[in-house]
Amino acid sequence: MIQSIVHIALVVKDYDEAIEFYTKKLKFTLIEDIYQPEQDKRWVVIAPPGSVGTTILLARASKAEQNPFIGNQSGGRVFLFLNTDDFWRDYNEMISVGIEFVREPKEQSYGMVAVFKDLYGNLWDLLELKENHPILNRIK
């Protein structure tokens, strides 16, 4: 059996401001942006540069009960983990475009890590995992 997680939904307030943030500040690739008139919503898919794995579906909150989850999808915990091949390149670039880091870079047993906020306040780890990390061995 072969299965995979294709998309992770990220609840956003506005499609266009989310696309702007992720493509301009984080350099993500916009893979799809398709209007679905029958549901009056858009199917917006993004991915980090060079990524071939799971993508992020930007899902605009469509009901009042979804609004409180914008920026707080994981109850204040780190929600998403962005691995890079060059931590300091990406960290410095993110600082230069105004990304807010809430935990400074730190060397851990698994690699370098710092925590940043996206435009809505969701917490992300910026990671550079060590070469021998089991996750990296799975994707090679």
Tab-separated table of C-alpha atoms in Angstrom, residues 39-139:
chain	number	residue	atom	x	y	z
A	39	GLN	CA	-19.248	27.030	-3.927
A	40	ASP	CA	-18.132	30.658	-4.399
A	41	LYS	CA	-14.608	29.848	-3.289
A	42	ARG	CA	-11.179	29.381	-4.758
A	43	TRP	CA	-8.947	26.320	-4.801
A	44	VAL	CA	-5.568	27.849	-3.954
A	45	VAL	CA	-2.548	25.569	-3.580
A	46	ILE	CA	0.981	26.694	-2.688
A	47	ALA	CA	4.272	24.936	-1.980
A	48	PRO	CA	7.745	25.892	-0.804
A	49	PRO	CA	10.329	26.373	-3.562
A	50	GLY	CA	11.708	23.057	-4.798
A	51	SER	CA	9.208	21.019	-2.789
A	52	VAL	CA	7.774	17.851	-4.265
A	53	GLY	CA	5.818	16.679	-1.216
A	54	THR	CA	2.786	17.885	0.673
A	55	THR	CA	1.292	21.204	-0.423
A	56	ILE	CA	-0.735	23.815	1.442
A	57	LEU	CA	-4.325	24.538	0.492
A	58	LEU	CA	-5.200	28.131	1.401
A	59	ALA	CA	-8.791	27.848	2.603
A	60	ARG	CA	-10.649	31.098	3.236
A	61	ALA	CA	-12.809	30.973	6.353
A	62	SER	CA	-16.342	30.659	5.023
A	63	LYS	CA	-18.318	30.404	8.260
A	64	ALA	CA	-18.275	32.545	11.399
A	65	GLU	CA	-17.163	29.584	13.514
A	66	GLN	CA	-14.016	29.228	11.350
A	67	ASN	CA	-12.822	32.807	11.949
A	68	PRO	CA	-11.304	32.186	15.421
A	69	PHE	CA	-9.007	29.554	13.885
A	70	ILE	CA	-7.351	32.007	11.502
A	71	GLY	CA	-3.840	32.283	12.906
A	72	ASN	CA	-4.515	29.791	15.681
A	73	GLN	CA	-5.016	26.457	13.974
A	74	SER	CA	-2.938	24.575	16.515
A	75	GLY	CA	-3.854	26.327	19.749
A	76	GLY	CA	-0.675	28.396	19.910
A	77	ARG	CA	1.747	25.550	19.181
A	78	VAL	CA	4.073	25.426	16.202
A	79	PHE	CA	1.852	24.280	13.367
A	80	LEU	CA	4.033	23.883	10.289
A	81	PHE	CA	7.677	22.951	9.816
A	82	LEU	CA	9.591	24.430	6.885
A	83	ASN	CA	12.846	22.609	6.216
A	84	THR	CA	15.546	24.313	4.162
A	85	ASP	CA	18.896	23.375	2.677
A	86	ASP	CA	20.442	26.627	3.999
A	87	PHE	CA	19.094	27.883	7.317
A	88	TRP	CA	21.082	31.134	7.497
A	89	ARG	CA	20.314	32.143	3.889
A	90	ASP	CA	16.582	31.752	4.473
A	91	TYR	CA	16.594	33.176	7.995
A	92	ASN	CA	18.385	36.344	6.842
A	93	GLU	CA	16.123	36.697	3.800
A	94	MET	CA	13.032	36.314	5.964
A	95	ILE	CA	14.290	38.933	8.426
A	96	SER	CA	14.990	41.308	5.514
A	97	VAL	CA	11.362	41.083	4.290
A	98	GLY	CA	9.890	41.630	7.742
A	99	ILE	CA	9.069	38.114	8.907
A	100	GLU	CA	8.711	38.137	12.705
A	101	PHE	CA	10.703	35.513	14.582
A	102	VAL	CA	9.432	34.718	18.057
A	103	ARG	CA	12.252	32.307	18.949
A	104	GLU	CA	15.783	33.020	17.878
A	105	PRO	CA	17.924	30.482	15.999
A	106	LYS	CA	19.178	27.621	18.092
A	107	GLU	CA	21.280	24.546	17.367
A	108	GLN	CA	19.420	21.416	18.435
A	109	SER	CA	20.335	17.742	18.240
A	110	TYR	CA	18.271	17.470	15.019
A	111	GLY	CA	19.585	20.687	13.391
A	112	MET	CA	19.090	24.474	13.370
A	113	VAL	CA	15.678	25.878	14.250
A	114	ALA	CA	13.927	29.207	14.788
A	115	VAL	CA	10.215	29.958	15.151
A	116	PHE	CA	8.424	32.576	13.044
A	117	LYS	CA	4.876	33.829	12.563
A	118	ASP	CA	3.000	33.891	9.297
A	119	LEU	CA	0.787	36.847	8.395
A	120	TYR	CA	-2.020	35.618	10.659
A	121	GLY	CA	0.108	34.532	13.609
A	122	ASN	CA	0.404	30.787	12.994
A	123	LEU	CA	3.732	29.555	14.318
A	124	TRP	CA	6.195	27.837	11.999
A	125	ASP	CA	9.585	26.247	12.584
A	126	LEU	CA	12.274	27.188	10.111
A	127	LEU	CA	14.534	24.139	10.139
A	128	GLU	CA	17.699	22.853	8.619
A	129	LEU	CA	17.661	19.213	9.622
A	130	LYS	CA	20.981	17.415	9.966
A	131	GLU	CA	21.917	15.217	7.010
A	132	ASN	CA	21.419	12.006	8.980
A	133	HIS	CA	17.910	12.936	10.174
A	134	PRO	CA	15.405	10.090	9.546
A	135	ILE	CA	12.927	12.394	7.762
A	136	LEU	CA	15.515	13.391	5.188
A	137	ASN	CA	16.330	9.745	4.553
A	138	ARG	CA	12.643	9.115	3.759
A	139	ILE	CA	12.463	11.807	1.072
